[in-house]
Amino acid sequence: NIVLVPPFRESEVDTHFGVFERIAIALNWPKDVWSFLLQCKLIGKAQEVCSSLSLEDSLQYEVVKTTILQKETLLDKWCASSKVNDFDSLGELVLLEEFKNCLPDRVVVYLNERKVSSVSEAAVLADEFVLTHKNVF
């Protein structure tokens, strides 16, 4: 059965589940083995998401499918809204978010208002904000 499971491609997450389900139904695979068969072909983020589930949840196909689709959708939306289209840009975005997590809320609001897109730009603006508002800090 595993040979018949289509290879998982991270760029085609949505369509993968549809193809997988059609094959599983056409071949009359019992639904209780769908999750196992699917997990044998998972790679990358989908595999990480699946391995973060409890054992009980990882055996339920609908839970696995929903969790993977939710994670993919959130990441895609975050990247699209931040205009991230390559690995380096994603790394910069993650560093920027981590930097903001270390700052007081007022500084984060200030940075967000200026739509900073790099850690170096954020650092300069954060320093300027703190120097300008010394009495607050």
PDB file of C-alpha atoms in Angstrom:
ATOM      1  CA  ASN A   1       0.000   0.000   0.000  1.00  0.00           C
ATOM      2  CA  ILE A   2       2.802   2.446   0.848  1.00  0.00           C
ATOM      3  CA  VAL A   3       4.079   2.345  -2.730  1.00  0.00           C
ATOM      4  CA  LEU A   4       0.714   3.657  -3.922  1.00  0.00           C
ATOM      5  CA  VAL A   5       0.764   6.654  -1.563  1.00  0.00           C
ATOM      6  CA  PRO A   6       1.732   9.731  -3.600  1.00  0.00           C
ATOM      7  CA  PRO A   7       4.977  11.474  -2.622  1.00  0.00           C
ATOM      8  CA  PHE A   8       4.455  14.463  -0.353  1.00  0.00           C
ATOM      9  CA  ARG A   9       5.534  17.839  -1.738  1.00  0.00           C
ATOM     10  CA  GLU A  10       5.566  20.822   0.597  1.00  0.00           C
ATOM     11  CA  SER A  11       4.613  23.118  -2.261  1.00  0.00           C
ATOM     12  CA  GLU A  12       1.402  21.128  -2.907  1.00  0.00           C
ATOM     13  CA  VAL A  13       0.014  20.464   0.564  1.00  0.00           C
ATOM     14  CA  ASP A  14      -3.625  21.224  -0.273  1.00  0.00           C
ATOM     15  CA  THR A  15      -3.774  18.988  -3.331  1.00  0.00           C
ATOM     16  CA  HIS A  16      -1.849  16.164  -1.668  1.00  0.00           C
ATOM     17  CA  PHE A  17      -4.651  15.366   0.764  1.00  0.00           C
ATOM     18  CA  GLY A  18      -7.244  15.277  -2.009  1.00  0.00           C
ATOM     19  CA  VAL A  19      -5.157  12.894  -4.116  1.00  0.00           C
ATOM     20  CA  PHE A  20      -4.337  10.739  -1.097  1.00  0.00           C
ATOM     21  CA  GLU A  21      -7.997  10.449  -0.095  1.00  0.00           C
ATOM     22  CA  ARG A  22      -9.107   9.535  -3.630  1.00  0.00           C
ATOM     23  CA  ILE A  23      -6.517   6.757  -3.795  1.00  0.00           C
ATOM     24  CA  ALA A  24      -7.397   5.507  -0.302  1.00  0.00           C
ATOM     25  CA  ILE A  25     -11.116   5.387  -1.118  1.00  0.00           C
ATOM     26  CA  ALA A  26     -10.602   3.813  -4.547  1.00  0.00           C
ATOM     27  CA  LEU A  27      -8.437   1.078  -3.046  1.00  0.00           C
ATOM     28  CA  ASN A  28     -10.729   0.573  -0.036  1.00  0.00           C
ATOM     29  CA  TRP A  29      -8.016   1.222   2.540  1.00  0.00           C
ATOM     30  CA  PRO A  30      -9.448   1.132   6.064  1.00  0.00           C
ATOM     31  CA  LYS A  31      -9.635   4.669   7.441  1.00  0.00           C
ATOM     32  CA  ASP A  32      -7.773   3.634  10.590  1.00  0.00           C
ATOM     33  CA  VAL A  33      -4.557   3.108   8.544  1.00  0.00           C
ATOM     34  CA  TRP A  34      -4.758   6.358   6.555  1.00  0.00           C
ATOM     35  CA  SER A  35      -2.765   8.316   9.117  1.00  0.00           C
ATOM     36  CA  PHE A  36      -0.008   5.707   9.199  1.00  0.00           C
ATOM     37  CA  LEU A  37       0.229   5.537   5.405  1.00  0.00           C
ATOM     38  CA  LEU A  38       0.254   9.325   5.114  1.00  0.00           C
ATOM     39  CA  GLN A  39       2.975   9.749   7.733  1.00  0.00           C
ATOM     40  CA  CYS A  40       5.274   7.369   5.866  1.00  0.00           C
ATOM     41  CA  LYS A  41       5.494   9.959   3.073  1.00  0.00           C
ATOM     42  CA  LEU A  42       5.596  13.219   5.054  1.00  0.00           C
ATOM     43  CA  ILE A  43       8.678  15.431   4.844  1.00  0.00           C
ATOM     44  CA  GLY A  44       9.796  18.825   6.140  1.00  0.00           C
ATOM     45  CA  LYS A  45       7.395  21.022   8.107  1.00  0.00           C
ATOM     46  CA  ALA A  46       4.520  18.572   7.753  1.00  0.00           C
ATOM     47  CA  GLN A  47       6.637  15.831   9.305  1.00  0.00           C
ATOM     48  CA  GLU A  48       7.647  18.154  12.161  1.00  0.00           C
ATOM     49  CA  VAL A  49       4.018  19.115  12.776  1.00  0.00           C
ATOM     50  CA  CYS A  50       2.973  15.482  12.840  1.00  0.00           C
ATOM     51  CA  SER A  51       5.758  14.477  15.215  1.00  0.00           C
ATOM     52  CA  SER A  52       4.661  17.234  17.618  1.00  0.00           C
ATOM     53  CA  LEU A  53       1.236  15.602  17.999  1.00  0.00           C
ATOM     54  CA  SER A  54       0.487  13.180  20.802  1.00  0.00           C
ATOM     55  CA  LEU A  55       0.566   9.499  19.852  1.00  0.00           C
ATOM     56  CA  GLU A  56      -3.213   9.334  20.072  1.00  0.00           C
ATOM     57  CA  ASP A  57      -3.705  12.372  17.816  1.00  0.00           C
ATOM     58  CA  SER A  58      -1.082  11.200  15.331  1.00  0.00           C
ATOM     59  CA  LEU A  59      -3.128   8.048  14.721  1.00  0.00           C
ATOM     60  CA  GLN A  60      -6.235  10.032  13.719  1.00  0.00           C
ATOM     61  CA  TYR A  61      -6.108  11.004  10.047  1.00  0.00           C
ATOM     62  CA  GLU A  62      -8.448  13.993  10.375  1.00  0.00           C
ATOM     63  CA  VAL A  63      -6.399  15.441  13.250  1.00  0.00           C
ATOM     64  CA  VAL A  64      -3.151  15.024  11.294  1.00  0.00           C
ATOM     65  CA  LYS A  65      -4.658  16.539   8.146  1.00  0.00           C
ATOM     66  CA  THR A  66      -6.241  19.501   9.953  1.00  0.00           C
ATOM     67  CA  THR A  67      -3.099  20.257  11.944  1.00  0.00           C
ATOM     68  CA  ILE A  68      -0.840  20.181   8.883  1.00  0.00           C
ATOM     69  CA  LEU A  69      -3.205  22.363   6.855  1.00  0.00           C
ATOM     70  CA  GLN A  70      -3.541  24.880   9.703  1.00  0.00           C
ATOM     71  CA  LYS A  71       0.218  25.170  10.166  1.00  0.00           C
ATOM     72  CA  GLU A  72       0.817  25.512   6.439  1.00  0.00           C
ATOM     73  CA  THR A  73      -1.867  28.134   6.104  1.00  0.00           C
ATOM     74  CA  LEU A  74      -0.588  30.218   9.029  1.00  0.00           C
ATOM     75  CA  LEU A  75       2.993  30.142   7.802  1.00  0.00           C
ATOM     76  CA  ASP A  76       1.979  30.960   4.240  1.00  0.00           C
ATOM     77  CA  LYS A  77      -0.157  33.899   5.364  1.00  0.00           C
ATOM     78  CA  TRP A  78       2.586  35.222   7.648  1.00  0.00           C
ATOM     79  CA  CYS A  79       5.179  34.992   4.876  1.00  0.00           C
ATOM     80  CA  ALA A  80       2.885  36.524   2.271  1.00  0.00           C
ATOM     81  CA  SER A  81       1.904  39.434   4.507  1.00  0.00           C
ATOM     82  CA  SER A  82       5.578  40.075   5.224  1.00  0.00           C
ATOM     83  CA  LYS A  83       6.540  39.726   1.551  1.00  0.00           C
ATOM     84  CA  VAL A  84       8.861  36.803   2.288  1.00  0.00           C
ATOM     85  CA  ASN A  85       9.687  34.788  -0.819  1.00  0.00           C
ATOM     86  CA  ASP A  86      13.041  33.153  -0.077  1.00  0.00           C
ATOM     87  CA  PHE A  87      14.882  31.462   2.769  1.00  0.00           C
ATOM     88  CA  ASP A  88      17.061  34.477   3.627  1.00  0.00           C
ATOM     89  CA  SER A  89      14.002  36.720   3.922  1.00  0.00           C
ATOM     90  CA  LEU A  90      12.332  34.158   6.168  1.00  0.00           C
ATOM     91  CA  GLY A  91      15.417  34.071   8.403  1.00  0.00           C
ATOM     92  CA  GLU A  92      15.395  37.866   8.636  1.00  0.00           C
ATOM     93  CA  LEU A  93      11.685  37.838   9.485  1.00  0.00           C
ATOM     94  CA  VAL A  94      12.186  35.292  12.281  1.00  0.00           C
ATOM     95  CA  LEU A  95      15.112  37.287  13.709  1.00  0.00           C
ATOM     96  CA  LEU A  96      13.062  40.488  13.548  1.00  0.00           C
ATOM     97  CA  GLU A  97      10.164  38.858  15.410  1.00  0.00           C
ATOM     98  CA  GLU A  98      12.528  37.477  18.058  1.00  0.00           C
ATOM     99  CA  PHE A  99      14.098  40.926  18.451  1.00  0.00           C
ATOM    100  CA  LYS A 100      10.663  42.500  18.907  1.00  0.00           C
ATOM    101  CA  ASN A 101       9.794  39.889  21.549  1.00  0.00           C
ATOM    102  CA  CYS A 102      12.645  41.266  23.696  1.00  0.00           C
ATOM    103  CA  LEU A 103      11.436  44.878  23.539  1.00  0.00           C
ATOM    104  CA  PRO A 104       8.873  46.840  25.550  1.00  0.00           C
ATOM    105  CA  ASP A 105       5.444  47.072  23.921  1.00  0.00           C
ATOM    106  CA  ARG A 106       5.774  50.815  23.213  1.00  0.00           C
ATOM    107  CA  VAL A 107       8.924  50.230  21.177  1.00  0.00           C
ATOM    108  CA  VAL A 108       7.332  47.351  19.268  1.00  0.00           C
ATOM    109  CA  VAL A 109       4.346  49.534  18.373  1.00  0.00           C
ATOM    110  CA  TYR A 110       6.749  52.240  17.187  1.00  0.00           C
ATOM    111  CA  LEU A 111       8.635  49.729  15.007  1.00  0.00           C
ATOM    112  CA  ASN A 112       5.423  48.272  13.593  1.00  0.00           C
ATOM    113  CA  GLU A 113       4.145  51.738  12.708  1.00  0.00           C
ATOM    114  CA  ARG A 114       7.306  52.270  10.681  1.00  0.00           C
ATOM    115  CA  LYS A 115       6.947  48.865   8.999  1.00  0.00           C
ATOM    116  CA  VAL A 116      10.550  47.830   9.635  1.00  0.00           C
ATOM    117  CA  SER A 117      11.692  44.873   7.577  1.00  0.00           C
ATOM    118  CA  SER A 118      15.167  44.133   8.941  1.00  0.00           C
ATOM    119  CA  VAL A 119      16.756  43.626  12.336  1.00  0.00           C
ATOM    120  CA  SER A 120      19.388  46.289  11.666  1.00  0.00           C
ATOM    121  CA  GLU A 121      16.723  48.872  10.803  1.00  0.00           C
ATOM    122  CA  ALA A 122      14.712  47.844  13.877  1.00  0.00           C
ATOM    123  CA  ALA A 123      17.763  48.184  16.130  1.00  0.00           C
ATOM    124  CA  VAL A 124      18.507  51.713  14.902  1.00  0.00           C
ATOM    125  CA  LEU A 125      14.887  52.835  15.279  1.00  0.00           C
ATOM    126  CA  ALA A 126      14.566  51.194  18.711  1.00  0.00           C
ATOM    127  CA  ASP A 127      17.695  53.017  19.899  1.00  0.00           C
ATOM    128  CA  GLU A 128      16.345  56.305  18.544  1.00  0.00           C
ATOM    129  CA  PHE A 129      13.020  55.738  20.286  1.00  0.00           C
ATOM    130  CA  VAL A 130      14.660  54.983  23.628  1.00  0.00           C
ATOM    131  CA  LEU A 131      16.973  58.008  23.364  1.00  0.00           C
ATOM    132  CA  THR A 132      14.066  60.270  22.435  1.00  0.00           C
ATOM    133  CA  HIS A 133      11.902  58.972  25.290  1.00  0.00           C
ATOM    134  CA  LYS A 134      14.568  58.672  28.031  1.00  0.00           C
ATOM    135  CA  ASN A 135      12.215  59.686  30.819  1.00  0.00           C
ATOM    136  CA  VAL A 136       9.927  56.720  30.061  1.00  0.00           C
ATOM    137  CA  PHE A 137      12.709  54.159  30.334  1.00  0.00           C
TER     138      PHE A 137
END
